[in-house]
């Protein structure tokens, strides 16, 4: 991430604005450049955003792991939180996880529904599509949640939204049969 960010800064800030090819050259010549240019370059470098967020997921003998790398290359471990919302609808989705008081100890079916509802709420933001894909990563590997389960989640979601009543997890969620298939890797 840092290497990519540095390359972009060199190509988009240092070279076009000061004719410098690298950070090394910038540091060498910084004292010979006009103070206003140095201040401007430093401010642009400080504010530069690659526009890339990385969500890293995995599982090992200790359990599931979630990490997030964001501008300017800061890594955050989220194992204790158990979720991360990224993208245009992240604020809408975060609120759903907060409302349900999601933790890593939430049963799988409840977590699947929370994730589904969060995705549906995120659709209120521009640019979030209506198609939903879900993947479960656990000790059994990587499994894709099948469309019939997503269709049932959609039905449950619309039923709950229509009644305008948010309640705990009803029997249809806790006893939902989650159909998956093995994800093929290239």
mmCIF file of C-alpha atoms in Angstrom, residues 154-166:
data_model
loop_
_atom_site.group_PDB
_atom_site.id
_atom_site.type_symbol
_atom_site.label_atom_id
_atom_site.label_comp_id
_atom_site.label_asym_id
_atom_site.label_seq_id
_atom_site.Cartn_x
_atom_site.Cartn_y
_atom_site.Cartn_z
ATOM 1 C CA UNK A 154 -34.857 -11.122 0.847
ATOM 2 C CA UNK A 155 -38.320 -12.426 1.690
ATOM 3 C CA UNK A 156 -37.629 -12.250 5.446
ATOM 4 C CA UNK A 157 -36.190 -8.754 5.082
ATOM 5 C CA UNK A 158 -39.210 -7.436 3.161
ATOM 6 C CA UNK A 159 -41.600 -9.046 5.635
ATOM 7 C CA UNK A 160 -39.792 -7.426 8.571
ATOM 8 C CA UNK A 161 -39.610 -4.043 6.820
ATOM 9 C CA UNK A 162 -43.289 -4.160 5.832
ATOM 10 C CA UNK A 163 -44.408 -4.688 9.416
ATOM 11 C CA UNK A 164 -42.256 -1.676 10.380
ATOM 12 C CA UNK A 165 -41.313 -3.641 13.429
ATOM 13 C CA UNK A 166 -37.731 -4.495 14.203
#
